């Protein structure tokens, strides 16, 4: 975006749309906001949009979005755009990266600690008023592997390192070291990488190249005592193969915040597995989420109005 823009109409398609609208109107009185609460509002107004703010890109009305030049995603993952990625080359896509890393790292470290200590068993014993002391290895004796070292994965790696763990990581470009990562592996070096890990954390974006990238053959390469953690997207792994690996004890357990289908269907076996902690896609949801996204959005509105490059642009060929 190089030309200064006088006019900006933003269509807000989000559960917090009204809050975003007030924040925008207060700071940028000349910017027009349209709250599109449902599909019919969206369909009616998308033709006026220079920009859309949403968690999921409204793919179904894309053909009517004739003026659209900018999509600001309120989340980190822009996977909702992939079905039409060949048509969106002229649109600048920006995301909210930077606001999720610390809270997701909190979540991962809490979950890793619960799994490692088998807190579920302590809670069951407490309920039965049973006193069952035991020895537990310090977390620092364990190795955590992170697949995908973008801003979220790198924050998890740094936090695991500060807990004293050995940290290994896998990413596409391993030419530069990553803070907190003891050993870096190329994205296809799973044979070497997976057997080292006591915890494998999936922190990679969901793109056409990563959908279903983790499956049975990977679980077989993991230690039988190892745990899988998924805070990425449900579809980066083959869920049925994960269920089988958990049932057959190919791996010890899993911490899952994301699923192939969300909400996780009530008949999913994952709900009832004793070796699974399942949470409702909450890991990257810090309080004041709207205000945090707004600080990125506001900077980008300034940039847009002044014809400057936007912040947090996503390269769709990489997904981040
Ligand atoms: C949440 O999953 C996000 O992509 O921000």
PDB file of C-alpha atoms and ligand atoms in Angstrom:
ATOM      1  CA  UNK A   1       0.000   0.000   0.000  1.00  0.00           C
ATOM      2  CA  UNK A   2       1.850   3.073  -1.159  1.00  0.00           C
ATOM      3  CA  UNK A   3      -0.787   5.712  -1.982  1.00  0.00           C
ATOM      4  CA  UNK A   4      -2.260   7.806   0.850  1.00  0.00           C
ATOM      5  CA  UNK A   5      -5.946   6.971   1.295  1.00  0.00           C
ATOM      6  CA  UNK A   6      -8.569   9.526   2.263  1.00  0.00           C
ATOM      7  CA  UNK A   7     -11.402   7.102   2.725  1.00  0.00           C
ATOM      8  CA  UNK A   8     -11.536   3.948   4.719  1.00  0.00           C
ATOM      9  CA  UNK A   9     -14.600   1.820   5.323  1.00  0.00           C
ATOM     10  CA  UNK A  10     -14.027  -1.156   7.598  1.00  0.00           C
ATOM     11  CA  UNK A  11     -16.565  -3.945   7.838  1.00  0.00           C
ATOM     12  CA  UNK A  12     -16.405  -5.573  11.262  1.00  0.00           C
ATOM     13  CA  UNK A  13     -17.482  -9.197  11.288  1.00  0.00           C
ATOM     14  CA  UNK A  14     -16.701 -10.346  14.785  1.00  0.00           C
ATOM     15  CA  UNK A  15     -18.504 -11.105  18.076  1.00  0.00           C
ATOM     16  CA  UNK A  16     -16.777  -7.992  19.562  1.00  0.00           C
ATOM     17  CA  UNK A  17     -17.607  -5.849  16.511  1.00  0.00           C
ATOM     18  CA  UNK A  18     -19.426  -3.158  18.521  1.00  0.00           C
ATOM     19  CA  UNK A  19     -16.423  -2.698  20.809  1.00  0.00           C
ATOM     20  CA  UNK A  20     -14.056  -2.472  17.855  1.00  0.00           C
ATOM     21  CA  UNK A  21     -16.416   0.046  16.219  1.00  0.00           C
ATOM     22  CA  UNK A  22     -16.417   2.325  19.311  1.00  0.00           C
ATOM     23  CA  UNK A  23     -12.652   2.158  19.648  1.00  0.00           C
ATOM     24  CA  UNK A  24     -12.188   3.006  15.958  1.00  0.00           C
ATOM     25  CA  UNK A  25     -14.776   5.811  15.966  1.00  0.00           C
ATOM     26  CA  UNK A  26     -13.212   7.425  19.012  1.00  0.00           C
ATOM     27  CA  UNK A  27      -9.679   7.396  17.629  1.00  0.00           C
ATOM     28  CA  UNK A  28     -10.441   7.811  13.915  1.00  0.00           C
ATOM     29  CA  UNK A  29     -13.617   9.862  13.463  1.00  0.00           C
ATOM     30  CA  UNK A  30     -13.245   9.931   9.661  1.00  0.00           C
ATOM     31  CA  UNK A  31     -13.073   6.160   9.297  1.00  0.00           C
ATOM     32  CA  UNK A  32     -16.427   4.572   8.508  1.00  0.00           C
ATOM     33  CA  UNK A  33     -17.237   1.388  10.397  1.00  0.00           C
ATOM     34  CA  UNK A  34     -19.966  -1.088   9.506  1.00  0.00           C
ATOM     35  CA  UNK A  35     -20.892  -3.764  12.014  1.00  0.00           C
ATOM     36  CA  UNK A  36     -21.835  -6.915  10.105  1.00  0.00           C
ATOM     37  CA  UNK A  37     -23.124  -9.120  12.852  1.00  0.00           C
ATOM     38  CA  UNK A  38     -24.471 -11.936  10.711  1.00  0.00           C
ATOM     39  CA  UNK A  39     -24.211 -13.427   7.245  1.00  0.00           C
ATOM     40  CA  UNK A  40     -26.945 -11.264   5.750  1.00  0.00           C
ATOM     41  CA  UNK A  41     -25.406  -8.007   7.107  1.00  0.00           C
ATOM     42  CA  UNK A  42     -22.109  -9.134   5.745  1.00  0.00           C
ATOM     43  CA  UNK A  43     -23.517  -9.911   2.329  1.00  0.00           C
ATOM     44  CA  UNK A  44     -25.299  -6.519   2.256  1.00  0.00           C
ATOM     45  CA  UNK A  45     -22.246  -4.490   3.227  1.00  0.00           C
ATOM     46  CA  UNK A  46     -19.197  -6.296   1.927  1.00  0.00           C
ATOM     47  CA  UNK A  47     -19.313  -4.360  -1.371  1.00  0.00           C
ATOM     48  CA  UNK A  48     -18.527  -1.131   0.546  1.00  0.00           C
ATOM     49  CA  UNK A  49     -15.564  -2.567   2.438  1.00  0.00           C
ATOM     50  CA  UNK A  50     -12.056  -1.255   1.852  1.00  0.00           C
ATOM     51  CA  UNK A  51     -11.066  -3.402   4.796  1.00  0.00           C
ATOM     52  CA  UNK A  52     -12.512  -6.295   6.785  1.00  0.00           C
ATOM     53  CA  UNK A  53     -11.761  -7.089  10.406  1.00  0.00           C
ATOM     54  CA  UNK A  54     -12.662 -10.677  11.340  1.00  0.00           C
ATOM     55  CA  UNK A  55     -11.230 -13.830  12.869  1.00  0.00           C
ATOM     56  CA  UNK A  56     -12.230 -15.903   9.820  1.00  0.00           C
ATOM     57  CA  UNK A  57     -12.112 -14.370   6.373  1.00  0.00           C
ATOM     58  CA  UNK A  58     -15.646 -14.281   4.921  1.00  0.00           C
ATOM     59  CA  UNK A  59     -14.792 -16.499   1.957  1.00  0.00           C
ATOM     60  CA  UNK A  60     -18.460 -16.973   1.044  1.00  0.00           C
ATOM     61  CA  UNK A  61     -18.902 -13.285   0.095  1.00  0.00           C
ATOM     62  CA  UNK A  62     -15.482 -12.733  -1.379  1.00  0.00           C
ATOM     63  CA  UNK A  63     -16.785 -12.335  -4.936  1.00  0.00           C
ATOM     64  CA  UNK A  64     -18.881  -9.354  -3.791  1.00  0.00           C
ATOM     65  CA  UNK A  65     -15.935  -7.680  -2.036  1.00  0.00           C
ATOM     66  CA  UNK A  66     -15.050  -5.600  -5.079  1.00  0.00           C
ATOM     67  CA  UNK A  67     -13.294  -2.750  -3.207  1.00  0.00           C
ATOM     68  CA  UNK A  68     -11.532  -4.866  -0.620  1.00  0.00           C
ATOM     69  CA  UNK A  69      -7.820  -4.083  -0.229  1.00  0.00           C
ATOM     70  CA  UNK A  70      -7.012  -5.171   3.302  1.00  0.00           C
ATOM     71  CA  UNK A  71      -8.014  -8.011   5.632  1.00  0.00           C
ATOM     72  CA  UNK A  72      -7.058  -7.592   9.290  1.00  0.00           C
ATOM     73  CA  UNK A  73      -7.352 -10.936  11.029  1.00  0.00           C
ATOM     74  CA  UNK A  74      -8.066 -10.700  14.766  1.00  0.00           C
ATOM     75  CA  UNK A  75      -6.133 -13.912  15.373  1.00  0.00           C
ATOM     76  CA  UNK A  76      -2.748 -15.309  14.443  1.00  0.00           C
ATOM     77  CA  UNK A  77      -3.767 -18.064  12.000  1.00  0.00           C
ATOM     78  CA  UNK A  78      -5.103 -16.918   8.613  1.00  0.00           C
ATOM     79  CA  UNK A  79      -5.981 -20.431   7.457  1.00  0.00           C
ATOM     80  CA  UNK A  80      -9.581 -19.371   6.721  1.00  0.00           C
ATOM     81  CA  UNK A  81      -8.245 -17.622   3.608  1.00  0.00           C
ATOM     82  CA  UNK A  82      -6.672 -20.663   2.044  1.00  0.00           C
ATOM     83  CA  UNK A  83      -9.695 -21.883   0.092  1.00  0.00           C
ATOM     84  CA  UNK A  84      -9.445 -18.707  -2.029  1.00  0.00           C
ATOM     85  CA  UNK A  85      -5.766 -17.981  -1.772  1.00  0.00           C
ATOM     86  CA  UNK A  86      -5.268 -17.886  -5.552  1.00  0.00           C
ATOM     87  CA  UNK A  87      -7.747 -15.004  -5.785  1.00  0.00           C
ATOM     88  CA  UNK A  88      -6.536 -12.757  -2.959  1.00  0.00           C
ATOM     89  CA  UNK A  89      -3.143 -11.667  -4.263  1.00  0.00           C
ATOM     90  CA  UNK A  90      -4.237  -8.009  -4.486  1.00  0.00           C
ATOM     91  CA  UNK A  91      -5.340  -7.883  -0.844  1.00  0.00           C
ATOM     92  CA  UNK A  92      -2.964  -7.110   2.011  1.00  0.00           C
ATOM     93  CA  UNK A  93      -3.485  -9.631   4.798  1.00  0.00           C
ATOM     94  CA  UNK A  94      -2.400  -8.691   8.318  1.00  0.00           C
ATOM     95  CA  UNK A  95      -2.775 -10.638  11.530  1.00  0.00           C
ATOM     96  CA  UNK A  96      -2.596 -10.070  15.279  1.00  0.00           C
ATOM     97  CA  UNK A  97       0.701 -11.847  15.852  1.00  0.00           C
ATOM     98  CA  UNK A  98       2.562 -10.814  18.943  1.00  0.00           C
ATOM     99  CA  UNK A  99      -0.332 -10.928  21.410  1.00  0.00           C
ATOM    100  CA  UNK A 100      -0.600 -14.703  21.793  1.00  0.00           C
ATOM    101  CA  UNK A 101       2.897 -15.948  22.565  1.00  0.00           C
ATOM    102  CA  UNK A 102       3.161 -15.289  26.300  1.00  0.00           C
ATOM    103  CA  UNK A 103      -0.298 -16.581  27.222  1.00  0.00           C
ATOM    104  CA  UNK A 104       0.119 -19.676  25.025  1.00  0.00           C
ATOM    105  CA  UNK A 105       3.502 -20.299  26.647  1.00  0.00           C
ATOM    106  CA  UNK A 106       1.785 -20.002  30.085  1.00  0.00           C
ATOM    107  CA  UNK A 107      -0.765 -22.575  28.947  1.00  0.00           C
ATOM    108  CA  UNK A 108       1.829 -24.958  27.514  1.00  0.00           C
ATOM    109  CA  UNK A 109       4.066 -24.806  30.588  1.00  0.00           C
ATOM    110  CA  UNK A 110       1.070 -25.366  32.902  1.00  0.00           C
ATOM    111  CA  UNK A 111      -0.129 -28.328  30.795  1.00  0.00           C
ATOM    112  CA  UNK A 112       3.357 -29.797  30.455  1.00  0.00           C
ATOM    113  CA  UNK A 113       3.783 -29.594  34.238  1.00  0.00           C
ATOM    114  CA  UNK A 114       0.387 -31.221  34.860  1.00  0.00           C
ATOM    115  CA  UNK A 115       1.146 -34.062  32.463  1.00  0.00           C
ATOM    116  CA  UNK A 116       4.675 -34.557  33.754  1.00  0.00           C
ATOM    117  CA  UNK A 117       3.566 -34.699  37.418  1.00  0.00           C
ATOM    118  CA  UNK A 118       0.406 -36.630  36.558  1.00  0.00           C
ATOM    119  CA  UNK A 119      -1.693 -34.125  38.437  1.00  0.00           C
ATOM    120  CA  UNK A 120      -4.844 -35.931  37.386  1.00  0.00           C
ATOM    121  CA  UNK A 121      -3.770 -38.824  39.593  1.00  0.00           C
ATOM    122  CA  UNK A 122      -3.020 -36.502  42.533  1.00  0.00           C
ATOM    123  CA  UNK A 123      -6.499 -34.988  42.215  1.00  0.00           C
ATOM    124  CA  UNK A 124      -8.111 -38.424  42.118  1.00  0.00           C
ATOM    125  CA  UNK A 125      -6.097 -39.491  45.173  1.00  0.00           C
ATOM    126  CA  UNK A 126      -7.080 -36.307  46.983  1.00  0.00           C
ATOM    127  CA  UNK A 127     -10.715 -37.064  46.309  1.00  0.00           C
ATOM    128  CA  UNK A 128     -10.224 -40.504  47.854  1.00  0.00           C
ATOM    129  CA  UNK A 129      -8.196 -38.967  50.777  1.00  0.00           C
ATOM    130  CA  UNK A 130      -5.242 -41.174  49.853  1.00  0.00           C
ATOM    131  CA  UNK A 131      -1.685 -40.251  50.798  1.00  0.00           C
ATOM    132  CA  UNK A 132       0.529 -41.594  47.996  1.00  0.00           C
ATOM    133  CA  UNK A 133       3.997 -39.988  47.952  1.00  0.00           C
ATOM    134  CA  UNK A 134       6.306 -40.621  44.993  1.00  0.00           C
ATOM    135  CA  UNK A 135       9.467 -39.413  43.279  1.00  0.00           C
ATOM    136  CA  UNK A 136       9.201 -37.219  40.227  1.00  0.00           C
ATOM    137  CA  UNK A 137      12.011 -36.211  37.869  1.00  0.00           C
ATOM    138  CA  UNK A 138      12.659 -32.476  37.695  1.00  0.00           C
ATOM    139  CA  UNK A 139      11.295 -30.926  34.509  1.00  0.00           C
ATOM    140  CA  UNK A 140      14.875 -29.873  33.811  1.00  0.00           C
ATOM    141  CA  UNK A 141      15.705 -33.526  33.079  1.00  0.00           C
ATOM    142  CA  UNK A 142      13.269 -33.478  30.194  1.00  0.00           C
ATOM    143  CA  UNK A 143      13.421 -32.372  26.559  1.00  0.00           C
ATOM    144  CA  UNK A 144      10.742 -30.309  24.888  1.00  0.00           C
ATOM    145  CA  UNK A 145      10.580 -30.088  21.110  1.00  0.00           C
ATOM    146  CA  UNK A 146       8.758 -27.298  19.310  1.00  0.00           C
ATOM    147  CA  UNK A 147       7.637 -27.775  15.719  1.00  0.00           C
ATOM    148  CA  UNK A 148       7.262 -24.312  14.189  1.00  0.00           C
ATOM    149  CA  UNK A 149       9.284 -21.483  15.683  1.00  0.00           C
ATOM    150  CA  UNK A 150       7.319 -18.389  14.711  1.00  0.00           C
ATOM    151  CA  UNK A 151       6.549 -15.831  17.385  1.00  0.00           C
ATOM    152  CA  UNK A 152       4.415 -18.326  19.394  1.00  0.00           C
ATOM    153  CA  UNK A 153       6.759 -21.314  19.062  1.00  0.00           C
ATOM    154  CA  UNK A 154       9.804 -19.200  19.884  1.00  0.00           C
ATOM    155  CA  UNK A 155       8.125 -17.878  23.047  1.00  0.00           C
ATOM    156  CA  UNK A 156       7.293 -21.436  24.153  1.00  0.00           C
ATOM    157  CA  UNK A 157      10.914 -22.467  23.499  1.00  0.00           C
ATOM    158  CA  UNK A 158      12.254 -19.576  25.576  1.00  0.00           C
ATOM    159  CA  UNK A 159       9.914 -20.373  28.468  1.00  0.00           C
ATOM    160  CA  UNK A 160      10.753 -24.103  28.412  1.00  0.00           C
ATOM    161  CA  UNK A 161      14.428 -23.188  28.439  1.00  0.00           C
ATOM    162  CA  UNK A 162      13.921 -20.919  31.426  1.00  0.00           C
ATOM    163  CA  UNK A 163      12.243 -23.869  33.219  1.00  0.00           C
ATOM    164  CA  UNK A 164      15.557 -25.678  32.787  1.00  0.00           C
ATOM    165  CA  UNK A 165      14.441 -28.023  30.013  1.00  0.00           C
ATOM    166  CA  UNK A 166      16.521 -29.051  27.036  1.00  0.00           C
ATOM    167  CA  UNK A 167      14.812 -27.490  24.036  1.00  0.00           C
ATOM    168  CA  UNK A 168      14.953 -28.689  20.457  1.00  0.00           C
ATOM    169  CA  UNK A 169      13.100 -27.111  17.595  1.00  0.00           C
ATOM    170  CA  UNK A 170      12.178 -27.700  14.017  1.00  0.00           C
ATOM    171  CA  UNK A 171      11.531 -25.030  11.388  1.00  0.00           C
ATOM    172  CA  UNK A 172      11.825 -24.379   7.687  1.00  0.00           C
ATOM    173  CA  UNK A 173      14.741 -21.990   7.808  1.00  0.00           C
ATOM    174  CA  UNK A 174      17.434 -23.107  10.234  1.00  0.00           C
ATOM    175  CA  UNK A 175      20.128 -20.739   9.025  1.00  0.00           C
ATOM    176  CA  UNK A 176      19.783 -18.514  12.129  1.00  0.00           C
ATOM    177  CA  UNK A 177      19.844 -19.748  15.745  1.00  0.00           C
ATOM    178  CA  UNK A 178      16.676 -19.294  17.836  1.00  0.00           C
ATOM    179  CA  UNK A 179      16.968 -17.966  21.370  1.00  0.00           C
ATOM    180  CA  UNK A 180      16.440 -20.751  23.917  1.00  0.00           C
ATOM    181  CA  UNK A 181      16.670 -23.592  21.378  1.00  0.00           C
ATOM    182  CA  UNK A 182      19.592 -25.920  22.041  1.00  0.00           C
ATOM    183  CA  UNK A 183      19.373 -27.755  18.717  1.00  0.00           C
ATOM    184  CA  UNK A 184      17.569 -26.805  15.547  1.00  0.00           C
ATOM    185  CA  UNK A 185      16.367 -29.347  13.004  1.00  0.00           C
ATOM    186  CA  UNK A 186      15.131 -28.895   9.459  1.00  0.00           C
ATOM    187  CA  UNK A 187      11.373 -29.279   9.017  1.00  0.00           C
ATOM    188  CA  UNK A 188      11.773 -32.719   7.424  1.00  0.00           C
ATOM    189  CA  UNK A 189      14.234 -34.137   9.992  1.00  0.00           C
ATOM    190  CA  UNK A 190      11.517 -35.841  12.088  1.00  0.00           C
ATOM    191  CA  UNK A 191      13.415 -39.146  12.277  1.00  0.00           C
ATOM    192  CA  UNK A 192      16.148 -37.459  14.273  1.00  0.00           C
ATOM    193  CA  UNK A 193      14.043 -34.879  16.083  1.00  0.00           C
ATOM    194  CA  UNK A 194      11.052 -36.825  17.437  1.00  0.00           C
ATOM    195  CA  UNK A 195      12.878 -39.599  19.350  1.00  0.00           C
ATOM    196  CA  UNK A 196      14.672 -36.908  21.417  1.00  0.00           C
ATOM    197  CA  UNK A 197      11.509 -35.332  22.804  1.00  0.00           C
ATOM    198  CA  UNK A 198       9.579 -35.956  26.025  1.00  0.00           C
ATOM    199  CA  UNK A 199       7.095 -33.309  24.876  1.00  0.00           C
ATOM    200  CA  UNK A 200       6.361 -32.415  21.255  1.00  0.00           C
ATOM    201  CA  UNK A 201       4.624 -29.059  20.873  1.00  0.00           C
ATOM    202  CA  UNK A 202       2.910 -28.247  17.567  1.00  0.00           C
ATOM    203  CA  UNK A 203       3.147 -24.501  16.928  1.00  0.00           C
ATOM    204  CA  UNK A 204       3.119 -24.430  13.143  1.00  0.00           C
ATOM    205  CA  UNK A 205       0.589 -22.547  11.006  1.00  0.00           C
ATOM    206  CA  UNK A 206      -2.102 -24.461   9.171  1.00  0.00           C
ATOM    207  CA  UNK A 207      -1.418 -24.055   5.454  1.00  0.00           C
ATOM    208  CA  UNK A 208      -2.050 -26.309   2.441  1.00  0.00           C
ATOM    209  CA  UNK A 209       1.473 -27.680   3.080  1.00  0.00           C
ATOM    210  CA  UNK A 210       0.971 -28.462   6.769  1.00  0.00           C
ATOM    211  CA  UNK A 211      -2.558 -29.912   6.829  1.00  0.00           C
ATOM    212  CA  UNK A 212      -2.324 -33.477   8.135  1.00  0.00           C
ATOM    213  CA  UNK A 213       1.450 -33.240   8.276  1.00  0.00           C
ATOM    214  CA  UNK A 214       1.629 -35.068  11.633  1.00  0.00           C
ATOM    215  CA  UNK A 215       0.226 -38.581  11.784  1.00  0.00           C
ATOM    216  CA  UNK A 216       0.774 -42.208  12.760  1.00  0.00           C
ATOM    217  CA  UNK A 217       4.332 -42.438  11.434  1.00  0.00           C
ATOM    218  CA  UNK A 218       5.324 -39.488  13.639  1.00  0.00           C
ATOM    219  CA  UNK A 219       3.676 -40.865  16.769  1.00  0.00           C
ATOM    220  CA  UNK A 220       5.594 -44.094  16.186  1.00  0.00           C
ATOM    221  CA  UNK A 221       8.873 -42.164  16.175  1.00  0.00           C
ATOM    222  CA  UNK A 222       8.061 -40.526  19.524  1.00  0.00           C
ATOM    223  CA  UNK A 223       9.009 -42.144  22.844  1.00  0.00           C
ATOM    224  CA  UNK A 224       6.209 -44.214  24.365  1.00  0.00           C
ATOM    225  CA  UNK A 225       6.567 -41.988  27.438  1.00  0.00           C
ATOM    226  CA  UNK A 226       6.233 -38.767  25.409  1.00  0.00           C
ATOM    227  CA  UNK A 227       3.330 -36.314  25.297  1.00  0.00           C
ATOM    228  CA  UNK A 228       1.967 -34.364  22.352  1.00  0.00           C
ATOM    229  CA  UNK A 229       0.826 -30.762  22.790  1.00  0.00           C
ATOM    230  CA  UNK A 230      -1.238 -29.054  20.073  1.00  0.00           C
ATOM    231  CA  UNK A 231      -1.854 -25.307  20.310  1.00  0.00           C
ATOM    232  CA  UNK A 232      -1.671 -24.782  16.519  1.00  0.00           C
ATOM    233  CA  UNK A 233      -4.708 -25.945  14.540  1.00  0.00           C
ATOM    234  CA  UNK A 234      -6.515 -29.255  14.805  1.00  0.00           C
ATOM    235  CA  UNK A 235      -5.934 -30.076  11.158  1.00  0.00           C
ATOM    236  CA  UNK A 236      -2.120 -30.027  11.258  1.00  0.00           C
ATOM    237  CA  UNK A 237      -2.430 -33.580  12.567  1.00  0.00           C
ATOM    238  CA  UNK A 238      -4.607 -36.495  11.538  1.00  0.00           C
ATOM    239  CA  UNK A 239      -6.922 -36.682  14.545  1.00  0.00           C
ATOM    240  CA  UNK A 240      -8.073 -40.275  13.993  1.00  0.00           C
ATOM    241  CA  UNK A 241      -4.423 -41.393  13.961  1.00  0.00           C
ATOM    242  CA  UNK A 242      -3.767 -39.464  17.168  1.00  0.00           C
ATOM    243  CA  UNK A 243      -6.767 -41.141  18.817  1.00  0.00           C
ATOM    244  CA  UNK A 244      -5.384 -44.539  17.774  1.00  0.00           C
ATOM    245  CA  UNK A 245      -1.895 -43.675  19.077  1.00  0.00           C
ATOM    246  CA  UNK A 246      -3.388 -42.611  22.415  1.00  0.00           C
ATOM    247  CA  UNK A 247      -5.594 -45.698  22.655  1.00  0.00           C
ATOM    248  CA  UNK A 248      -2.737 -48.030  21.756  1.00  0.00           C
ATOM    249  CA  UNK A 249      -0.336 -46.154  24.102  1.00  0.00           C
ATOM    250  CA  UNK A 250       2.074 -45.462  21.231  1.00  0.00           C
ATOM    251  CA  UNK A 251       2.516 -42.167  23.095  1.00  0.00           C
ATOM    252  CA  UNK A 252       1.734 -41.440  26.747  1.00  0.00           C
ATOM    253  CA  UNK A 253      -0.794 -38.651  26.378  1.00  0.00           C
ATOM    254  CA  UNK A 254      -1.731 -35.293  24.919  1.00  0.00           C
ATOM    255  CA  UNK A 255      -2.661 -31.733  25.747  1.00  0.00           C
ATOM    256  CA  UNK A 256      -5.025 -30.541  23.032  1.00  0.00           C
ATOM    257  CA  UNK A 257      -6.436 -27.038  22.714  1.00  0.00           C
ATOM    258  CA  UNK A 258      -7.413 -27.321  19.045  1.00  0.00           C
ATOM    259  CA  UNK A 259      -9.297 -29.957  17.086  1.00  0.00           C
ATOM    260  CA  UNK A 260     -10.185 -30.899  13.524  1.00  0.00           C
ATOM    261  CA  UNK A 261     -13.768 -29.910  14.285  1.00  0.00           C
ATOM    262  CA  UNK A 262     -14.568 -27.189  16.831  1.00  0.00           C
ATOM    263  CA  UNK A 263     -16.418 -27.256  19.136  1.00  0.00           C
ATOM    264  CA  UNK A 264     -15.095 -30.781  19.714  1.00  0.00           C
ATOM    265  CA  UNK A 265     -18.128 -33.014  19.018  1.00  0.00           C
ATOM    266  CA  UNK A 266     -19.601 -34.499  22.191  1.00  0.00           C
ATOM    267  CA  UNK A 267     -19.062 -38.020  20.821  1.00  0.00           C
ATOM    268  CA  UNK A 268     -15.325 -37.524  20.233  1.00  0.00           C
ATOM    269  CA  UNK A 269     -13.316 -40.201  22.069  1.00  0.00           C
ATOM    270  CA  UNK A 270     -10.834 -37.470  23.032  1.00  0.00           C
ATOM    271  CA  UNK A 271     -13.249 -36.112  25.671  1.00  0.00           C
ATOM    272  CA  UNK A 272     -13.138 -39.325  27.676  1.00  0.00           C
ATOM    273  CA  UNK A 273      -9.500 -40.367  27.463  1.00  0.00           C
ATOM    274  CA  UNK A 274      -7.682 -40.532  30.796  1.00  0.00           C
ATOM    275  CA  UNK A 275      -4.392 -39.564  29.137  1.00  0.00           C
ATOM    276  CA  UNK A 276      -5.768 -36.432  27.407  1.00  0.00           C
ATOM    277  CA  UNK A 277      -6.287 -32.893  28.621  1.00  0.00           C
ATOM    278  CA  UNK A 278      -8.732 -31.272  26.176  1.00  0.00           C
ATOM    279  CA  UNK A 279      -9.451 -27.521  26.346  1.00  0.00           C
ATOM    280  CA  UNK A 280     -11.774 -25.366  24.201  1.00  0.00           C
ATOM    281  CA  UNK A 281      -9.316 -23.388  22.002  1.00  0.00           C
ATOM    282  CA  UNK A 282      -8.423 -21.020  24.833  1.00  0.00           C
ATOM    283  CA  UNK A 283      -4.637 -21.045  24.910  1.00  0.00           C
ATOM    284  CA  UNK A 284      -4.195 -17.801  22.967  1.00  0.00           C
ATOM    285  CA  UNK A 285      -6.960 -15.744  24.543  1.00  0.00           C
ATOM    286  CA  UNK A 286      -5.496 -13.168  26.923  1.00  0.00           C
ATOM    287  CA  UNK A 287      -7.829 -10.804  28.772  1.00  0.00           C
ATOM    288  CA  UNK A 288      -8.340  -7.445  27.021  1.00  0.00           C
ATOM    289  CA  UNK A 289      -8.069  -9.268  23.705  1.00  0.00           C
ATOM    290  CA  UNK A 290     -10.046  -6.572  21.878  1.00  0.00           C
ATOM    291  CA  UNK A 291      -7.821  -3.759  23.167  1.00  0.00           C
ATOM    292  CA  UNK A 292      -4.704  -5.745  22.288  1.00  0.00           C
ATOM    293  CA  UNK A 293      -5.909  -6.331  18.731  1.00  0.00           C
ATOM    294  CA  UNK A 294      -6.997  -2.696  18.519  1.00  0.00           C
ATOM    295  CA  UNK A 295      -3.462  -1.495  19.215  1.00  0.00           C
ATOM    296  CA  UNK A 296      -2.315  -3.359  16.077  1.00  0.00           C
ATOM    297  CA  UNK A 297      -5.389  -2.317  14.105  1.00  0.00           C
ATOM    298  CA  UNK A 298      -4.965   1.353  15.086  1.00  0.00           C
ATOM    299  CA  UNK A 299      -1.354   1.364  13.942  1.00  0.00           C
ATOM    300  CA  UNK A 300      -2.461  -0.195  10.688  1.00  0.00           C
ATOM    301  CA  UNK A 301      -5.294   2.302  10.180  1.00  0.00           C
ATOM    302  CA  UNK A 302      -2.708   5.097  10.568  1.00  0.00           C
ATOM    303  CA  UNK A 303      -0.453   3.314   8.111  1.00  0.00           C
ATOM    304  CA  UNK A 304      -3.284   2.760   5.659  1.00  0.00           C
ATOM    305  CA  UNK A 305      -4.436   6.389   5.778  1.00  0.00           C
ATOM    306  CA  UNK A 306      -0.867   7.604   5.275  1.00  0.00           C
ATOM    307  CA  UNK A 307      -0.039   5.163   2.495  1.00  0.00           C
ATOM    308  CA  UNK A 308       2.600   3.439   4.587  1.00  0.00           C
ATOM    309  CA  UNK A 309       3.242  -0.315   4.631  1.00  0.00           C
ATOM    310  CA  UNK A 310       1.057  -2.173   7.106  1.00  0.00           C
ATOM    311  CA  UNK A 311       2.361  -3.987  10.191  1.00  0.00           C
ATOM    312  CA  UNK A 312       2.072  -7.773  10.669  1.00  0.00           C
ATOM    313  CA  UNK A 313       1.627  -8.548   6.977  1.00  0.00           C
ATOM    314  CA  UNK A 314       1.194 -12.277   6.380  1.00  0.00           C
ATOM    315  CA  UNK A 315       2.953 -14.007   3.519  1.00  0.00           C
ATOM    316  CA  UNK A 316       0.252 -16.438   2.430  1.00  0.00           C
ATOM    317  CA  UNK A 317       2.766 -18.736   0.789  1.00  0.00           C
ATOM    318  CA  UNK A 318       4.237 -19.378   4.277  1.00  0.00           C
ATOM    319  CA  UNK A 319       1.159 -18.782   6.430  1.00  0.00           C
ATOM    320  CA  UNK A 320       2.777 -16.267   8.794  1.00  0.00           C
TER     321      UNK A 320
HETATM  322  C1  LIG B   1      -6.242 -18.456  17.370  1.00  0.00           C
HETATM  323  O1  LIG B   1      -6.253 -19.616  17.248  1.00  0.00           O
HETATM  324  C2  LIG B   1      -5.552 -17.547  16.501  1.00  0.00           C
HETATM  325  O2  LIG B   1      -5.169 -17.932  15.383  1.00  0.00           O
HETATM  326  O3  LIG B   1      -5.352 -16.406  16.917  1.00  0.00           O
END
